[in-house]
Amino acid sequence: VPLELTPQQRELQMAARSLAENVLKPRAAEIDRTAVFPTENLRAMAELGFCGMSVPKEYGGTGLDALTICLITEELARGCPSSAGVLMAFVVGIQPIVQFGSHRQKETFLPGLAAGRKHICFCVTEEHAGSDVAAIRTHAVRRGDHWVVNGHKTLIGNAAAADLCILAAKTDPEAGHKGVSVFLVPKAAEGVRLGTVYDKFGMRGTNTAELFFENVVVRDEDLLGDPGKGSHYLLKTLDLARLTVAAEAIGMAQAAFDSAVEYSKTRITFGKTLSNHQAIQFKLADMATEIHAARLMMYEGCRLYDQGRPFNKEASMAKLYASEMASRVTSDALQIHGGRGFVGNGLVQRLFRDSRYTEIWEGTSEIQRIIIARCVLDSK
Ligand SMILES: Cc1cc2nc3c(=O)[nH]c(=O)nc-3n(C[C@H](O)[C@H](O)[C@H](O)COP(=O)(O)OP(=O)(O)OC[C@H]3O[C@@H](n4cnc5c(N)ncnc54)[C@H](O)[C@@H]3O)c2cc1C
């Protein structure tokens, strides 16, 4: 894609590509097979400063812009989607502290997270509340000079490995989305308990689990910003997250496409390679076109974000298109591999499974359509 990159952006993109190719990719199949948290890969990504790429320099990060973050994310997802997914839970999970934390909270938490020494998890979803965040039942009750939190969170990425929970809880149960607050809760706090670690269809290294909060005492200084503004803080976090999910989806689609092109040049049917059958050529042409379109949409969302311009609609469009594109492209790549794509623990079937999650988390495809529809209807 013809895109004017700065020398630093190009250098970081190449560093991520090299890490993905030489370190992440060789371990990806094993991570998927064993569903083990990619500690080694996280350490390697931290060494290049990637854990702190959304953290300002004064708090130990590298303070990169959205475009550079997405360029890096795409490359990492190309090598090992689970590792990129774990890193993204860091990069976007940190955002509520970066954007709305007090100086003390930033000083306390950001340097360790940026260095990859500490891990974070982002706790919103519950049994009865996923897309509808205002329906959460986890609540924090004021007792004297502190809060007492009770609740049960489900589907939380990085939960088992995390040191710090960014926790959404109701402080005013009657106030709908205006009653949601965000707390910074150490996972080692008394009353925080890890539940089931889920066996998953894809992204199997991302350590997704339940967390229970039972009479957890939280101090005022661990409340993020103002009580009742939690929904606003979380939505702001999702803005950057949607662009990074688009980048993950594009990286996975690109890896599947590359594999399909390579295979199509070697597999012979009816006396010629697959790449010489026009039906396969057309499939490859469609895949390349869709990846290209998704990448341009992601770049445009990043450009608007980095210029501080409204980008909500474009970020949702990029996330919606890129994630559904990745499902189509990985499925087509599997089809081109025939039966060999379906058996064992091969690359394309793993990418087919891993990419599916991009349509679900950080706002499902349906939620993106609701946001986009609202934007286009409001602008008329
Ligand atoms: C691998 C993975 C990692 C995750 N990590 C995290 C994490 O770190 N932290 C966290 O808090 N959560 C996490 N989640 C949860 C994720 O954010 C939710 O699954 C997602 O928001 C959808 O919520 P839900 O599953 O409850 O589905 P629901 O909200 O119950 O929706 C079910 C279906 O109905 C559709 N739907 C819902 N409402 C509407 C509507 N108004 N109109 C049309 N369609 C609608 C949805 O799009 C979906 O298809 C993760 C999920 C996965 C799969």
XYZ file of C-alpha atoms and ligand atoms in Angstrom:
433
model
C 0.000 0.000 0.000
C 1.505 3.387 -0.967
C 1.653 5.064 2.417
C 4.067 7.747 3.515
C 5.711 6.288 6.596
C 8.284 8.087 8.712
C 11.673 6.350 9.065
C 10.706 5.457 12.664
C 7.395 3.904 11.552
C 9.156 1.897 8.843
C 11.840 0.760 11.294
C 9.297 -0.381 13.900
C 7.186 -2.123 11.264
C 10.272 -4.039 10.094
C 11.290 -4.863 13.687
C 7.798 -6.273 14.327
C 7.888 -8.237 11.059
C 11.241 -9.762 11.924
C 10.107 -10.652 15.461
C 6.896 -12.181 14.096
C 8.699 -14.243 11.465
C 11.656 -15.425 13.536
C 10.309 -15.675 17.094
C 6.487 -15.658 17.231
C 5.584 -17.755 14.193
C 7.738 -20.788 15.062
C 5.916 -21.035 18.427
C 2.375 -20.279 17.221
C 1.208 -23.838 16.495
C 2.450 -25.074 19.877
C 0.729 -22.192 21.697
C -2.501 -23.086 19.909
C -2.145 -26.803 20.651
C -1.323 -26.422 24.353
C -3.329 -23.213 24.986
C -0.408 -21.976 27.025
C -0.011 -18.255 27.793
C 2.782 -16.906 25.527
C 5.089 -15.624 28.292
C 8.267 -15.889 26.202
C 6.705 -14.050 23.283
C 5.414 -11.333 25.586
C 8.934 -10.889 26.950
C 10.334 -10.613 23.419
C 7.684 -8.023 22.504
C 8.419 -6.106 25.732
C 12.125 -5.973 24.836
C 11.218 -4.032 21.701
C 9.088 -1.646 23.775
C 5.789 -2.949 22.367
C 4.092 -3.426 25.768
C 4.402 0.304 26.361
C 3.585 1.553 22.885
C 0.383 3.294 24.011
C 1.972 4.667 27.213
C 3.455 8.196 27.241
C 7.241 8.439 27.496
C 7.150 10.137 30.919
C 5.567 6.968 32.352
C 8.030 4.554 30.786
C 6.353 3.908 27.443
C 7.232 4.736 23.872
C 4.097 6.846 23.256
C 3.482 5.796 19.649
C 0.703 7.124 17.437
C -2.251 4.935 16.396
C -0.902 4.271 12.919
C 2.418 2.935 14.224
C 0.628 0.833 16.853
C -1.567 -0.690 14.131
C 1.349 -1.293 11.750
C 3.117 -3.210 14.530
C -0.061 -5.073 15.525
C -0.689 -6.254 11.972
C 2.817 -7.697 11.738
C 2.603 -9.449 15.116
C -0.809 -10.974 14.302
C 0.664 -12.282 11.053
C 3.166 -14.289 13.105
C 1.112 -15.383 16.135
C -2.461 -14.114 16.645
C -2.591 -15.234 20.297
C 0.570 -13.270 21.130
C -0.744 -10.192 19.340
C -4.069 -10.613 21.174
C -2.355 -10.766 24.562
C -0.353 -7.665 23.718
C -3.469 -5.803 22.575
C -5.178 -6.488 25.897
C -2.169 -4.599 27.343
C -2.069 -1.803 24.833
C -5.751 -0.965 24.969
C -6.383 -2.161 28.543
C -3.905 0.447 29.725
C -5.790 3.241 27.979
C -8.273 4.101 30.778
C -5.286 4.795 33.075
C -3.393 6.699 30.364
C -6.370 8.860 29.441
C -8.203 9.276 32.751
C -5.898 8.151 35.579
C -4.519 10.442 38.274
C -0.803 11.223 38.286
C -0.405 8.808 41.229
C -2.213 6.008 39.389
C -0.104 6.571 36.288
C 3.133 6.621 38.299
C 2.120 3.503 40.237
C 0.921 1.297 37.412
C 2.165 2.431 34.016
C 5.955 1.851 34.222
C 5.611 -1.827 35.228
C 2.943 -2.452 32.578
C 4.892 -0.605 29.883
C 7.962 -2.725 30.615
C 5.915 -5.941 30.448
C 6.815 -6.790 34.070
C 3.169 -6.524 35.123
C 0.123 -7.840 33.308
C -3.317 -6.308 33.011
C -6.859 -7.489 32.315
C -9.896 -5.510 31.278
C -12.984 -6.681 33.179
C -16.329 -5.626 31.738
C -18.248 -8.655 30.418
C -20.531 -10.683 32.702
C -22.936 -13.584 32.345
C -25.845 -11.177 31.749
C -23.987 -8.291 30.107
C -21.688 -8.271 27.080
C -22.763 -5.856 24.359
C -25.032 -4.083 26.838
C -22.440 -2.747 29.291
C -25.057 -0.831 31.310
C -26.563 -4.196 32.318
C -23.552 -5.233 34.429
C -24.395 -6.414 37.949
C -20.973 -6.194 39.599
C -21.388 -3.410 42.108
C -19.322 -1.270 44.453
C -20.955 -0.066 47.668
C -19.572 2.836 49.675
C -18.595 1.831 53.256
C -16.981 4.658 55.255
C -13.836 5.738 53.438
C -13.687 2.835 50.955
C -15.723 0.746 48.499
C -16.715 -2.910 48.747
C -16.970 -4.715 45.401
C -18.934 -7.874 44.597
C -19.466 -9.475 41.209
C -18.598 -12.107 38.643
C -16.819 -11.318 35.380
C -16.736 -13.721 32.415
C -14.689 -14.063 29.204
C -11.824 -11.917 30.551
C -8.671 -12.048 28.401
C -5.298 -12.347 30.219
C -7.247 -12.989 33.453
C -5.066 -15.775 34.779
C -1.804 -13.952 34.099
C -2.928 -10.467 35.139
C -1.598 -8.511 38.118
C -4.049 -5.633 37.741
C -7.767 -5.637 36.908
C -9.390 -2.660 35.213
C -12.812 -3.340 36.683
C -16.184 -1.949 35.597
C -18.714 -1.923 38.465
C -22.008 -0.203 39.191
C -21.779 2.506 41.864
C -25.376 3.604 41.212
C -27.483 0.606 40.139
C -30.471 2.826 39.228
C -28.557 5.103 36.845
C -28.046 2.780 33.829
C -24.830 3.545 31.945
C -24.377 6.658 34.108
C -24.034 4.396 37.150
C -20.917 2.587 35.893
C -17.523 3.340 37.490
C -14.045 1.944 36.869
C -11.707 0.696 39.610
C -8.073 -0.400 39.513
C -7.970 -3.607 41.532
C -4.820 -5.694 42.123
C -5.611 -9.307 41.321
C -3.811 -10.276 44.529
C -6.362 -8.276 46.596
C -8.276 -10.318 49.147
C -11.532 -11.597 47.636
C -10.405 -11.688 43.980
C -10.619 -15.251 42.734
C -9.857 -16.839 39.376
C -12.648 -19.098 38.050
C -12.723 -21.348 35.010
C -10.079 -20.787 32.357
C -12.034 -21.396 29.136
C -11.100 -23.917 26.477
C -11.503 -21.894 23.290
C -12.185 -22.331 19.556
C -9.365 -19.905 18.681
C -6.913 -17.423 20.208
C -6.094 -20.274 22.528
C -3.033 -18.641 24.084
C -4.935 -15.649 25.391
C -5.825 -17.135 28.720
C -9.498 -16.130 28.870
C -11.169 -16.809 32.213
C -13.792 -15.953 34.803
C -12.981 -13.689 37.738
C -14.922 -13.451 40.989
C -14.885 -10.376 43.226
C -16.104 -11.216 46.724
C -16.231 -8.370 49.276
C -13.121 -6.808 47.753
C -12.120 -3.611 49.571
C -11.093 -0.842 47.172
C -9.690 2.502 48.309
C -10.877 5.814 46.912
C -7.506 6.391 45.309
C -8.075 3.295 43.173
C -11.256 4.709 41.662
C -10.468 5.888 38.139
C -11.576 9.469 37.509
C -15.087 10.285 38.730
C -17.765 7.824 39.850
C -20.461 7.316 37.212
C -18.221 8.202 34.282
C -17.005 4.638 33.693
C -19.049 4.063 30.517
C -17.492 7.151 28.977
C -13.969 6.004 29.922
C -14.580 2.518 28.514
C -16.036 3.826 25.257
C -13.009 6.073 24.781
C -10.770 3.036 25.271
C -12.723 1.094 22.666
C -12.000 3.749 20.044
C -8.328 2.789 19.766
C -9.162 -0.865 20.395
C -11.324 -1.056 17.264
C -8.457 0.062 15.085
C -6.089 -2.465 16.658
C -8.627 -5.279 16.162
C -8.838 -4.273 12.488
C -5.028 -4.493 12.361
C -5.074 -7.957 13.971
C -7.689 -9.149 11.456
C -5.650 -7.825 8.518
C -2.481 -9.525 9.803
C -4.256 -12.882 10.076
C -5.888 -12.513 6.642
C -2.511 -11.630 5.104
C -0.872 -14.709 6.635
C -3.674 -16.951 5.318
C -3.482 -15.313 1.889
C 0.316 -15.753 1.693
C -0.073 -19.418 2.542
C -2.825 -19.859 -0.073
C -0.722 -18.225 -2.807
C 2.261 -20.428 -1.982
C 0.179 -23.605 -1.907
C -1.628 -22.717 -5.130
C 1.717 -22.584 -6.941
C 2.752 -26.090 -5.899
C -0.417 -28.191 -5.767
C -1.169 -29.850 -9.083
C -4.678 -30.892 -10.125
C -5.775 -31.923 -13.612
C -2.233 -31.497 -14.896
C -1.589 -27.922 -13.779
C -1.001 -25.968 -10.593
C -4.002 -24.571 -8.741
C -2.711 -21.091 -9.560
C -3.331 -21.877 -13.221
C -7.027 -22.585 -12.685
C -9.000 -19.413 -13.213
C -11.455 -20.184 -10.399
C -8.539 -20.177 -7.960
C -7.018 -17.049 -9.539
C -10.335 -15.218 -9.068
C -10.502 -16.310 -5.435
C -6.965 -15.015 -4.849
C -7.795 -11.761 -6.624
C -10.835 -11.213 -4.399
C -8.828 -12.021 -1.272
C -6.056 -9.556 -2.210
C -8.617 -6.851 -3.005
C -10.423 -7.280 0.298
C -7.199 -7.199 2.328
C -6.156 -4.045 0.489
C -9.512 -2.352 1.152
C -9.445 -3.247 4.851
C -5.902 -1.923 5.197
C -6.835 1.394 3.595
C -9.821 1.710 5.944
C -7.629 1.028 8.964
C -5.057 3.593 7.794
C -7.790 6.176 7.346
C -9.155 5.532 10.868
C -5.632 5.873 12.299
C -4.983 9.079 10.371
C -8.140 10.680 11.774
C -7.327 9.448 15.307
C -3.763 10.781 15.136
C -4.982 14.142 13.864
C -7.446 14.373 16.762
C -10.401 14.467 14.350
C -13.718 12.597 14.730
C -13.059 8.999 13.735
C -15.706 6.976 15.516
C -17.600 5.957 12.382
C -14.402 5.185 10.448
C -12.974 3.086 13.316
C -16.195 1.047 13.495
C -16.268 0.641 9.707
C -12.626 -0.490 9.679
C -13.237 -2.988 12.504
C -16.450 -4.322 10.940
C -15.032 -4.693 7.454
C -11.605 -6.026 8.462
C -12.973 -8.650 10.867
C -15.602 -9.990 8.451
C -13.026 -9.835 5.645
C -10.639 -11.943 7.754
C -13.346 -14.580 8.241
C -13.937 -14.740 4.479
C -10.255 -14.703 3.499
C -9.172 -17.334 6.024
C -12.116 -19.518 4.943
C -11.124 -19.160 1.264
C -7.486 -19.913 2.139
C -8.636 -23.094 3.873
C -10.706 -24.014 0.794
C -7.680 -23.569 -1.475
C -5.724 -25.977 0.747
C -8.477 -28.579 0.272
C -8.585 -31.473 2.743
C -5.028 -30.732 3.884
C -6.243 -27.401 5.225
C -8.791 -29.145 7.401
C -6.694 -31.786 9.142
C -4.023 -31.534 11.848
C -3.006 -28.265 13.409
C -2.130 -26.458 10.191
C -1.632 -22.741 9.702
C -4.777 -21.898 7.730
C -7.234 -23.713 9.963
C -5.642 -22.006 12.985
C -5.988 -18.605 11.311
C -9.596 -19.454 10.386
C -10.340 -20.164 14.068
C -8.283 -17.288 15.484
C -9.653 -14.621 13.161
C -13.266 -15.387 14.100
C -12.842 -13.690 17.463
C -12.229 -10.325 15.775
C -15.947 -10.261 14.882
C -16.873 -10.692 18.549
C -14.661 -8.751 20.900
C -14.301 -4.995 21.338
C -17.887 -4.705 20.074
C -19.438 -7.387 17.863
C -20.138 -6.831 14.160
C -23.769 -6.113 15.039
C -22.715 -3.429 17.533
C -20.441 -1.851 14.892
C -23.404 -1.733 12.493
C -25.509 -0.045 15.182
C -22.792 2.610 15.686
C -22.315 3.182 11.945
C -26.071 3.369 11.319
C -26.400 5.919 14.113
C -23.621 8.021 12.568
C -25.010 7.943 9.034
C -28.583 8.622 10.171
C -27.554 11.445 12.512
C -25.560 13.177 9.783
C -28.626 13.468 7.494
C -11.605 -14.389 22.957
C -12.417 -13.378 23.700
C -11.794 -12.482 24.552
C -12.532 -11.567 25.278
N -11.890 -10.719 26.135
C -12.621 -9.881 26.909
C -11.971 -9.059 27.890
O -10.739 -9.044 28.001
N -12.745 -8.280 28.688
C -14.099 -8.247 28.598
O -14.734 -7.515 29.347
N -14.746 -9.023 27.671
C -14.050 -9.837 26.836
N -14.676 -10.642 25.914
C -16.123 -10.608 25.825
C -16.639 -9.855 24.607
O -16.369 -8.479 24.744
C -18.143 -10.171 24.482
O -18.257 -11.537 24.131
C -18.822 -9.287 23.444
O -18.877 -7.939 23.874
C -20.267 -9.754 23.173
O -20.963 -9.914 24.366
P -21.734 -11.289 24.645
O -20.802 -12.407 24.354
O -22.345 -11.219 25.981
O -22.868 -11.324 23.549
P -24.298 -10.624 23.670
O -24.177 -9.196 24.014
O -25.189 -11.478 24.487
O -24.784 -10.732 22.149
C -25.091 -12.014 21.542
C -25.281 -11.769 20.039
O -26.379 -10.855 19.843
C -25.932 -9.709 19.135
N -26.623 -8.537 19.664
C -26.619 -8.090 20.959
N -27.348 -6.964 21.065
C -27.812 -6.671 19.815
C -28.628 -5.635 19.259
N -29.044 -4.607 20.004
N -28.902 -5.679 17.958
C -28.433 -6.681 17.171
N -27.661 -7.698 17.624
C -27.349 -7.689 18.925
C -24.428 -9.658 19.356
O -23.792 -8.931 18.334
C -24.079 -11.122 19.368
O -23.958 -11.580 18.063
C -13.949 -11.537 25.145
C -14.581 -12.422 24.264
C -13.828 -13.332 23.551
C -14.536 -14.277 22.618
